Amino acid sequence: MQSVTASSTEPALAQPAPVRRLLSLDALRGFDMFWIMGGEEIFHVLAKTTGWTWAAVLADQFTHASWNGFRAYDCIFPLFLFLAGVSTPFSLGSRLAKGDDRSLLARKVVTRGLVLVLLGIVYNNGLFERSFADMRYGSVLGRIGLAGMFAQLIYLYVRNERARYAIFAAILLSYWAAMTLIPVPGFGAGNLTMEGNLAGYIDRLLMPGRLHRVIHDPEGLFSTLPAIGTGLLGIFAGSLLRRHNISDGRKLQWLMITGIACLSVGWVWNLVFPVNKNLWTSSFVLVAGGWSLLILSLFYWIIDLKNWRQWAFFFVVIGMNSILIYLAGEVIDFEHAAHYLFSGFLSFFSEPVRALGAVIGFLAVKWLFLYFLYKKKVFLRV
């Protein structure tokens, strides 16, 4: 891991920096990370302090479904993995076109994936807090690292695009078959509860350390398989956007049509294989992927086609250093800084205003930290 300073113009996040950057991609990545770094608290605070119905509805959407089902917040994580896939054809594809060695690129992909796994372990456990037996090894960064790594390796070594589509379908269908047909001792086949599902059983057998929910880990080993499909779906979108023989308008149409198709198939599949983020079910891949495609379509249309860019700067600053801000909260007390800067001013206002102001101040401190790095051209490269 290294910092990229003023001598570099192309930062990277969970993958190599694209040679030709789409501003919509950086803005959407920042929009996604905004909610991860605390933006959802705006609606929770409003709902708690005002009782407004619309705020309560949005606050509910910014919580995870307890098991089966889908809410807006369930799309945040897969959208980030999807976007890592979108940038792959611009980064690896451009290097392949220049004649870079495929095996060398593969080694970089694997190294990057393993570094993210390691960072995820550190993020979960700290550096010196636990024994190896008590550590949690599954993580959000680990899922991005492993699923993104395998999706990129497929991109590197499976050159036929139709073959990649076939692998995508095979991944989703095989995971469905395994989860519904392979029996779990004491529960039988097709049990999709937290206690009896195959993914949790395999993770209890194979994963070291502790699982996030004792008997189940939402970022476990076996459910990484369908997450590769999420990365591949992003690669398909990026491959489309990189093509030069299709008009921008046609690209937009294909993104929207594919997004609607994924949503439709995903919700139909939900009837027999429930949409479930914890299990990262095949239907969840399609529903989250469908929304990811539609959101990407919107950002692509507004920013890259209509050229309405000024509003996106706020999110671009976040998107250019999204991995950094995800990790920084573990070593920088942004909440204390926000309290120090704004508590005196906010003390003159009512409780609802103070609560909302505290959240906005917290987000402002984080954004200003990222803006400082952006102006200095310092970006985290993994």
CSV table of C-alpha atoms in Angstrom, one decimal:
chain,number,residue,atom,x,y,z
A,1,MET,CA,0.0,0.0,0.0
A,2,GLN,CA,1.4,3.4,-0.9
A,3,SER,CA,0.4,7.1,-1.2
A,4,VAL,CA,0.2,8.7,-4.6
A,5,THR,CA,1.3,12.3,-4.4
A,6,ALA,CA,1.4,15.3,-6.8
A,7,SER,CA,3.5,13.5,-9.3
A,8,SER,CA,0.6,11.1,-10.0
A,9,THR,CA,-2.6,12.1,-11.6
A,10,GLU,CA,-4.6,8.8,-11.4
A,11,PRO,CA,-5.5,7.5,-8.0
A,12,ALA,CA,-6.9,4.0,-7.4
A,13,LEU,CA,-9.1,2.4,-4.9
A,14,ALA,CA,-9.9,-1.3,-4.7
A,15,GLN,CA,-8.5,-1.8,-8.2
A,16,PRO,CA,-6.0,-0.1,-10.6
A,17,ALA,CA,-6.9,3.4,-11.7
A,18,PRO,CA,-8.6,3.6,-15.1
A,19,VAL,CA,-6.6,5.3,-17.9
A,20,ARG,CA,-9.8,6.9,-19.1
A,21,ARG,CA,-11.8,7.9,-16.0
A,22,LEU,CA,-15.5,8.2,-16.0
A,23,LEU,CA,-16.4,11.1,-13.7
A,24,SER,CA,-19.8,9.4,-13.1
A,25,LEU,CA,-17.9,6.4,-11.7
A,26,ASP,CA,-15.9,8.4,-9.2
A,27,ALA,CA,-19.1,10.4,-8.2
A,28,LEU,CA,-21.2,7.3,-7.8
A,29,ARG,CA,-18.5,5.6,-5.7
A,30,GLY,CA,-18.4,8.8,-3.5
A,31,PHE,CA,-22.2,8.8,-3.3
A,32,ASP,CA,-22.1,5.2,-2.2
A,33,MET,CA,-19.4,5.8,0.4
A,34,PHE,CA,-21.2,8.9,1.7
A,35,TRP,CA,-23.8,6.6,3.3
A,36,ILE,CA,-21.2,4.3,4.7
A,37,MET,CA,-19.3,7.1,6.3
A,38,GLY,CA,-22.4,8.3,8.2
A,39,GLY,CA,-24.8,9.9,5.8
A,40,GLU,CA,-27.6,7.6,6.8
A,41,GLU,CA,-27.6,9.1,10.3
A,42,ILE,CA,-29.2,12.2,8.9
A,43,PHE,CA,-32.5,10.3,8.5
A,44,HIS,CA,-32.2,8.4,11.7
A,45,VAL,CA,-31.7,11.6,13.7
A,46,LEU,CA,-34.6,13.4,11.9
A,47,ALA,CA,-36.9,10.4,12.5
A,48,LYS,CA,-36.0,10.3,16.2
A,49,THR,CA,-36.1,14.0,17.0
A,50,THR,CA,-39.1,15.1,14.8
A,51,GLY,CA,-41.3,12.1,14.3
A,52,TRP,CA,-41.8,13.1,10.7
A,53,THR,CA,-43.3,10.2,8.7
A,54,TRP,CA,-41.1,10.7,5.6
A,55,ALA,CA,-38.0,10.7,7.8
A,56,ALA,CA,-39.1,7.5,9.5
A,57,VAL,CA,-39.7,5.8,6.1
A,58,LEU,CA,-36.2,6.8,4.9
A,59,ALA,CA,-34.6,5.9,8.2
A,60,ASP,CA,-36.2,2.4,7.9
A,61,GLN,CA,-34.8,2.1,4.3
A,62,PHE,CA,-31.3,2.9,5.7
A,63,THR,CA,-31.3,-0.2,7.9
A,64,HIS,CA,-30.5,-3.7,6.8
A,65,ALA,CA,-33.3,-6.3,6.4
A,66,SER,CA,-33.0,-8.6,9.4
A,67,TRP,CA,-32.8,-11.7,7.1
A,68,ASN,CA,-34.9,-12.1,3.9
A,69,GLY,CA,-35.9,-9.0,2.1
A,70,PHE,CA,-34.3,-5.9,0.6
A,71,ARG,CA,-33.9,-2.3,1.7
A,72,ALA,CA,-32.0,0.6,0.1
A,73,TYR,CA,-29.2,0.2,2.6
A,74,ASP,CA,-28.7,-3.4,1.5
A,75,CYS,CA,-27.5,-2.1,-1.9
A,76,ILE,CA,-24.7,0.0,-0.5
A,77,PHE,CA,-22.1,-2.8,-0.1
A,78,PRO,CA,-22.8,-4.7,-3.4
A,79,LEU,CA,-22.8,-1.3,-5.2
A,80,PHE,CA,-19.3,-0.8,-4.1
A,81,LEU,CA,-18.2,-4.2,-5.3
A,82,PHE,CA,-20.1,-3.7,-8.6
A,83,LEU,CA,-18.3,-0.4,-9.2
A,84,ALA,CA,-14.9,-2.1,-8.6
A,85,GLY,CA,-16.0,-4.4,-11.5
A,86,VAL,CA,-17.1,-1.5,-13.7
A,87,SER,CA,-13.6,0.1,-13.5
A,88,THR,CA,-11.9,-3.2,-14.4
A,89,PRO,CA,-12.2,-3.0,-18.2
A,90,PHE,CA,-10.8,0.5,-18.2
A,91,SER,CA,-7.8,-0.5,-16.1
A,92,LEU,CA,-6.9,-4.1,-16.9
A,93,GLY,CA,-8.4,-3.8,-20.4
A,94,SER,CA,-6.3,-0.8,-21.3
A,95,ARG,CA,-3.1,-2.5,-20.0
A,96,LEU,CA,-3.9,-5.7,-22.0
A,97,ALA,CA,-4.4,-3.5,-25.1
A,98,LYS,CA,-1.0,-2.1,-24.5
A,99,GLY,CA,0.5,-5.5,-24.4
A,100,ASP,CA,1.2,-5.9,-20.7
A,101,ASP,CA,1.9,-9.4,-19.5
A,102,ARG,CA,-1.3,-11.2,-18.5
A,103,SER,CA,0.4,-13.2,-15.7
A,104,LEU,CA,2.0,-10.1,-14.2
A,105,LEU,CA,-1.4,-8.4,-14.1
A,106,ALA,CA,-2.8,-11.5,-12.5
A,107,ARG,CA,-0.2,-11.4,-9.8
A,108,LYS,CA,-1.1,-7.7,-9.1
A,109,VAL,CA,-4.8,-8.6,-8.9
A,110,VAL,CA,-4.1,-11.4,-6.4
A,111,THR,CA,-1.8,-9.2,-4.3
A,112,ARG,CA,-4.4,-6.5,-4.2
A,113,GLY,CA,-7.1,-8.9,-3.2
A,114,LEU,CA,-5.0,-10.4,-0.4
A,115,VAL,CA,-4.0,-6.9,0.9
A,116,LEU,CA,-7.7,-6.0,1.2
A,117,VAL,CA,-8.4,-9.2,3.1
A,118,LEU,CA,-5.6,-8.3,5.5
A,119,LEU,CA,-6.9,-4.7,5.9
A,120,GLY,CA,-10.3,-6.1,6.6
A,121,ILE,CA,-8.9,-8.3,9.4
A,122,VAL,CA,-7.1,-5.3,10.9
A,123,TYR,CA,-10.3,-3.2,10.6
A,124,ASN,CA,-12.3,-5.8,12.4
A,125,ASN,CA,-9.9,-6.6,15.2
A,126,GLY,CA,-7.3,-3.9,15.5
A,127,LEU,CA,-3.6,-4.7,15.6
A,128,PHE,CA,-3.1,-6.1,19.1
A,129,GLU,CA,-6.6,-6.6,20.6
A,130,ARG,CA,-7.3,-10.3,20.2
A,131,SER,CA,-5.8,-13.8,20.0
A,132,PHE,CA,-5.9,-15.5,16.7
A,133,ALA,CA,-8.7,-17.8,17.8
A,134,ASP,CA,-10.9,-14.9,18.8
A,135,MET,CA,-10.4,-12.8,15.7
A,136,ARG,CA,-13.0,-12.3,13.0
A,137,TYR,CA,-11.5,-13.0,9.6
A,138,GLY,CA,-14.5,-12.3,7.4
A,139,SER,CA,-15.0,-8.6,6.5
A,140,VAL,CA,-16.4,-6.1,4.0
A,141,LEU,CA,-13.0,-5.4,2.6
A,142,GLY,CA,-12.2,-9.1,2.5
A,143,ARG,CA,-15.3,-9.7,0.5
A,144,ILE,CA,-14.4,-6.9,-1.9
A,145,GLY,CA,-10.9,-8.2,-2.1
A,146,LEU,CA,-11.7,-11.9,-2.8
A,147,ALA,CA,-14.8,-11.5,-5.0
A,148,GLY,CA,-13.2,-8.7,-6.9
A,149,MET,CA,-10.0,-10.7,-7.3
A,150,PHE,CA,-11.8,-13.7,-8.8
A,151,ALA,CA,-14.0,-11.6,-11.0
A,152,GLN,CA,-10.9,-9.8,-12.4
A,153,LEU,CA,-9.0,-13.1,-12.9
A,154,ILE,CA,-12.0,-14.3,-15.0
A,155,TYR,CA,-11.8,-11.1,-17.0
A,156,LEU,CA,-8.1,-11.7,-17.6
A,157,TYR,CA,-8.2,-15.3,-18.6
A,158,VAL,CA,-11.6,-15.8,-20.1
A,159,ARG,CA,-11.4,-13.7,-23.2
A,160,ASN,CA,-14.7,-14.6,-24.8
A,161,GLU,CA,-17.4,-12.4,-23.5
A,162,ARG,CA,-20.1,-15.0,-24.0
A,163,ALA,CA,-18.1,-17.4,-21.9
A,164,ARG,CA,-18.0,-14.8,-19.1
A,165,TYR,CA,-21.8,-14.6,-19.3
A,166,ALA,CA,-22.0,-18.3,-19.0
A,167,ILE,CA,-19.7,-18.3,-16.0
A,168,PHE,CA,-21.9,-15.7,-14.4
A,169,ALA,CA,-25.0,-17.8,-14.9
A,170,ALA,CA,-23.2,-20.9,-13.7
A,171,ILE,CA,-22.1,-19.2,-10.5
A,172,LEU,CA,-25.7,-18.1,-9.6
A,173,LEU,CA,-27.3,-21.4,-10.6
A,174,SER,CA,-24.7,-23.6,-8.8
A,175,TYR,CA,-25.0,-21.5,-5.6
A,176,TRP,CA,-28.8,-21.9,-5.8
A,177,ALA,CA,-28.5,-25.6,-6.3
A,178,ALA,CA,-26.0,-26.1,-3.5
A,179,MET,CA,-28.0,-24.0,-1.0
A,180,THR,CA,-31.2,-25.9,-1.8
A,181,LEU,CA,-30.1,-29.4,-2.5
A,182,ILE,CA,-27.1,-30.2,-0.3
A,183,PRO,CA,-28.3,-31.3,3.2
A,184,VAL,CA,-26.9,-29.8,6.4
A,185,PRO,CA,-26.6,-32.2,9.3
A,186,GLY,CA,-29.5,-31.8,11.6
A,187,PHE,CA,-31.4,-29.5,9.3
A,188,GLY,CA,-31.6,-31.3,5.9
A,189,ALA,CA,-31.5,-29.7,2.5
A,190,GLY,CA,-33.0,-26.3,1.5
A,191,ASN,CA,-33.0,-24.8,5.0
A,192,LEU,CA,-32.3,-21.1,4.5
A,193,THR,CA,-32.5,-20.0,8.2
A,194,MET,CA,-29.5,-18.6,9.9
A,195,GLU,CA,-29.1,-21.8,11.9
A,196,GLY,CA,-29.6,-24.3,9.1
A,197,ASN,CA,-28.2,-22.8,5.9
A,198,LEU,CA,-25.4,-24.5,4.0
A,199,ALA,CA,-23.2,-21.4,3.8
A,200,GLY,CA,-23.2,-21.0,7.6
A,201,TYR,CA,-22.5,-24.7,8.1
A,202,ILE,CA,-19.5,-24.6,5.7
A,203,ASP,CA,-18.2,-21.4,7.3
A,204,ARG,CA,-18.4,-23.0,10.8
A,205,LEU,CA,-16.3,-25.9,9.5
A,206,LEU,CA,-13.7,-24.0,7.5
A,207,MET,CA,-13.4,-20.4,8.7
A,208,PRO,CA,-10.9,-19.8,11.5
A,209,GLY,CA,-11.6,-17.5,14.5
A,210,ARG,CA,-15.1,-16.3,15.3
A,211,LEU,CA,-18.1,-15.7,13.0
A,212,HIS,CA,-19.8,-12.3,13.1
A,213,ARG,CA,-23.1,-13.8,14.4
A,214,VAL,CA,-21.5,-16.8,16.1
A,215,ILE,CA,-23.2,-19.3,13.9
A,216,HIS,CA,-23.1,-17.3,10.7
A,217,ASP,CA,-21.0,-14.6,9.0
A,218,PRO,CA,-22.5,-12.4,6.3
A,219,GLU,CA,-19.0,-12.1,4.8
A,220,GLY,CA,-18.2,-15.7,5.1
A,221,LEU,CA,-16.3,-18.0,2.7
A,222,PHE,CA,-19.0,-19.8,0.8
A,223,SER,CA,-21.2,-16.8,0.2
A,224,THR,CA,-18.2,-15.2,-1.5
A,225,LEU,CA,-19.0,-17.4,-4.5
A,226,PRO,CA,-22.1,-15.5,-5.6
A,227,ALA,CA,-20.4,-12.2,-4.7
A,228,ILE,CA,-18.1,-12.9,-7.6
A,229,GLY,CA,-21.2,-12.6,-9.8
A,230,THR,CA,-21.7,-9.1,-8.4
A,231,GLY,CA,-18.2,-8.2,-9.5
A,232,LEU,CA,-18.8,-9.8,-12.9
A,233,LEU,CA,-22.0,-7.8,-13.4
A,234,GLY,CA,-19.9,-4.6,-12.9
A,235,ILE,CA,-17.3,-5.9,-15.4
A,236,PHE,CA,-20.1,-6.4,-18.0
A,237,ALA,CA,-21.3,-2.8,-17.5
A,238,GLY,CA,-17.7,-1.5,-17.7
A,239,SER,CA,-17.1,-3.5,-20.9
A,240,LEU,CA,-20.2,-1.9,-22.4
A,241,LEU,CA,-19.1,1.6,-21.4
A,242,ARG,CA,-15.6,1.1,-22.8
A,243,ARG,CA,-16.8,0.0,-26.3
A,244,HIS,CA,-16.2,2.5,-29.1
A,245,ASN,CA,-18.6,1.0,-31.6
A,246,ILE,CA,-21.8,1.8,-29.6
A,247,SER,CA,-23.2,5.3,-29.2
A,248,ASP,CA,-23.4,6.8,-25.7
A,249,GLY,CA,-27.2,6.8,-25.9
A,250,ARG,CA,-27.3,3.2,-26.8
A,251,LYS,CA,-25.0,2.3,-23.9
A,252,LEU,CA,-27.4,4.1,-21.6
A,253,GLN,CA,-30.3,2.1,-23.0
A,254,TRP,CA,-28.6,-1.2,-22.5
A,255,LEU,CA,-27.6,-0.3,-18.9
A,256,MET,CA,-31.2,0.5,-18.1
A,257,ILE,CA,-32.7,-2.5,-19.9
A,258,THR,CA,-30.3,-4.8,-18.2
A,259,GLY,CA,-31.0,-3.3,-14.9
A,260,ILE,CA,-34.7,-3.7,-15.2
A,261,ALA,CA,-34.2,-7.3,-16.5
A,262,CYS,CA,-32.0,-8.1,-13.5
A,263,LEU,CA,-34.6,-6.7,-11.1
A,264,SER,CA,-37.4,-8.6,-12.7
A,265,VAL,CA,-35.6,-12.0,-12.8
A,266,GLY,CA,-34.3,-11.4,-9.2
A,267,TRP,CA,-37.7,-10.8,-7.8
A,268,VAL,CA,-39.2,-13.8,-9.6
A,269,TRP,CA,-36.3,-15.9,-8.3
A,270,ASN,CA,-37.1,-14.6,-4.8
A,271,LEU,CA,-40.2,-16.8,-4.9
A,272,VAL,CA,-38.1,-19.9,-4.6
A,273,PHE,CA,-34.7,-18.5,-3.5
A,274,PRO,CA,-35.3,-15.5,-1.2
A,275,VAL,CA,-33.5,-12.2,-1.7
A,276,ASN,CA,-31.1,-12.3,1.3
A,277,LYS,CA,-28.0,-10.1,1.8
A,278,ASN,CA,-26.6,-12.2,4.6
A,279,LEU,CA,-26.5,-15.3,2.4
A,280,TRP,CA,-25.8,-13.2,-0.7
A,281,THR,CA,-28.3,-15.3,-2.6
A,282,SER,CA,-28.4,-15.4,-6.4
A,283,SER,CA,-31.7,-13.5,-6.3
A,284,PHE,CA,-30.0,-10.9,-4.2
A,285,VAL,CA,-27.1,-10.6,-6.7
A,286,LEU,CA,-29.7,-9.8,-9.4
A,287,VAL,CA,-31.8,-7.4,-7.4
A,288,ALA,CA,-28.8,-5.5,-6.0
A,289,GLY,CA,-27.2,-5.6,-9.4
A,290,GLY,CA,-30.3,-4.3,-11.1
A,291,TRP,CA,-30.4,-1.3,-8.8
A,292,SER,CA,-26.7,-0.8,-9.3
A,293,LEU,CA,-27.1,-0.7,-13.0
A,294,LEU,CA,-30.0,1.8,-12.8
A,295,ILE,CA,-28.1,4.1,-10.4
A,296,LEU,CA,-25.1,3.9,-12.7
A,297,SER,CA,-27.3,4.7,-15.6
A,298,LEU,CA,-28.6,7.8,-13.9
A,299,PHE,CA,-25.2,9.1,-12.9
A,300,TYR,CA,-23.8,8.3,-16.4
A,301,TRP,CA,-26.6,10.2,-18.1
A,302,ILE,CA,-26.4,13.3,-15.8
A,303,ILE,CA,-22.7,13.6,-15.5
A,304,ASP,CA,-21.1,12.1,-18.6
A,305,LEU,CA,-23.9,12.6,-21.2
A,306,LYS,CA,-25.6,15.8,-20.1
A,307,ASN,CA,-22.3,17.2,-18.7
A,308,TRP,CA,-24.0,18.5,-15.5
A,309,ARG,CA,-20.9,18.1,-13.3
A,310,GLN,CA,-20.6,20.8,-10.8
A,311,TRP,CA,-22.9,19.2,-8.2
A,312,ALA,CA,-20.9,16.0,-8.4
A,313,PHE,CA,-17.7,17.5,-7.0
A,314,PHE,CA,-18.8,16.8,-3.4
A,315,PHE,CA,-19.1,13.1,-4.1
A,316,VAL,CA,-16.0,12.9,-6.4
A,317,VAL,CA,-13.8,14.1,-3.5
A,318,ILE,CA,-15.2,11.2,-1.4
A,319,GLY,CA,-15.0,8.7,-4.3
A,320,MET,CA,-11.3,9.4,-5.0
A,321,ASN,CA,-10.4,8.2,-1.5
A,322,SER,CA,-13.2,5.9,-0.5
A,323,ILE,CA,-11.0,3.1,0.9
A,324,LEU,CA,-9.0,5.6,2.9
A,325,ILE,CA,-12.1,7.2,4.6
A,326,TYR,CA,-13.4,3.7,5.3
A,327,LEU,CA,-10.3,2.9,7.3
A,328,ALA,CA,-9.5,6.3,8.7
A,329,GLY,CA,-12.3,6.2,11.2
A,330,GLU,CA,-10.4,3.5,13.1
A,331,VAL,CA,-7.4,5.8,13.8
A,332,ILE,CA,-8.9,9.4,13.6
A,333,ASP,CA,-11.6,10.5,16.0
A,334,PHE,CA,-13.7,12.6,13.6
A,335,GLU,CA,-16.5,12.7,16.1
A,336,HIS,CA,-14.3,14.4,18.7
A,337,ALA,CA,-13.1,16.9,16.2
A,338,ALA,CA,-16.6,17.7,15.1
A,339,HIS,CA,-17.7,18.2,18.7
A,340,TYR,CA,-14.8,20.5,19.4
A,341,LEU,CA,-15.5,22.6,16.3
A,342,PHE,CA,-19.3,22.9,16.4
A,343,SER,CA,-20.7,22.1,19.9
A,344,GLY,CA,-20.4,25.6,21.1
A,345,PHE,CA,-22.3,27.0,18.1
A,346,LEU,CA,-24.9,24.3,18.2
A,347,SER,CA,-25.6,24.8,22.0
A,348,PHE,CA,-27.8,27.9,21.1
A,349,PHE,CA,-30.3,25.7,19.2
A,350,SER,CA,-33.1,23.3,20.1
A,351,GLU,CA,-32.4,19.6,20.6
A,352,PRO,CA,-33.5,18.5,17.0
A,353,VAL,CA,-31.2,21.1,15.5
A,354,ARG,CA,-28.3,20.2,17.7
A,355,ALA,CA,-28.7,16.5,16.9
A,356,LEU,CA,-28.9,17.1,13.2
A,357,GLY,CA,-26.1,19.7,13.3
A,358,ALA,CA,-23.8,17.2,15.1
A,359,VAL,CA,-24.3,14.7,12.3
A,360,ILE,CA,-23.7,17.3,9.6
A,361,GLY,CA,-20.6,18.6,11.5
A,362,PHE,CA,-19.3,15.0,11.7
A,363,LEU,CA,-19.7,14.5,8.0
A,364,ALA,CA,-18.3,18.0,7.2
A,365,VAL,CA,-15.1,17.2,9.2
A,366,LYS,CA,-14.7,13.9,7.2
A,367,TRP,CA,-15.3,15.6,3.9
A,368,LEU,CA,-12.8,18.5,4.7
A,369,PHE,CA,-10.2,15.9,5.6
A,370,LEU,CA,-10.7,14.2,2.2
A,371,TYR,CA,-10.8,17.6,0.4
A,372,PHE,CA,-7.4,18.5,1.9
A,373,LEU,CA,-6.0,15.2,0.6
A,374,TYR,CA,-7.7,15.8,-2.8
A,375,LYS,CA,-6.1,19.3,-3.1
A,376,LYS,CA,-2.7,17.8,-2.1
A,377,LYS,CA,-3.2,15.0,-4.7
A,378,VAL,CA,-2.7,12.3,-2.0
A,379,PHE,CA,-4.8,9.2,-2.6
A,380,LEU,CA,-4.7,5.7,-1.1
A,381,ARG,CA,-3.5,3.1,-3.5
A,382,VAL,CA,-4.1,-0.5,-2.7
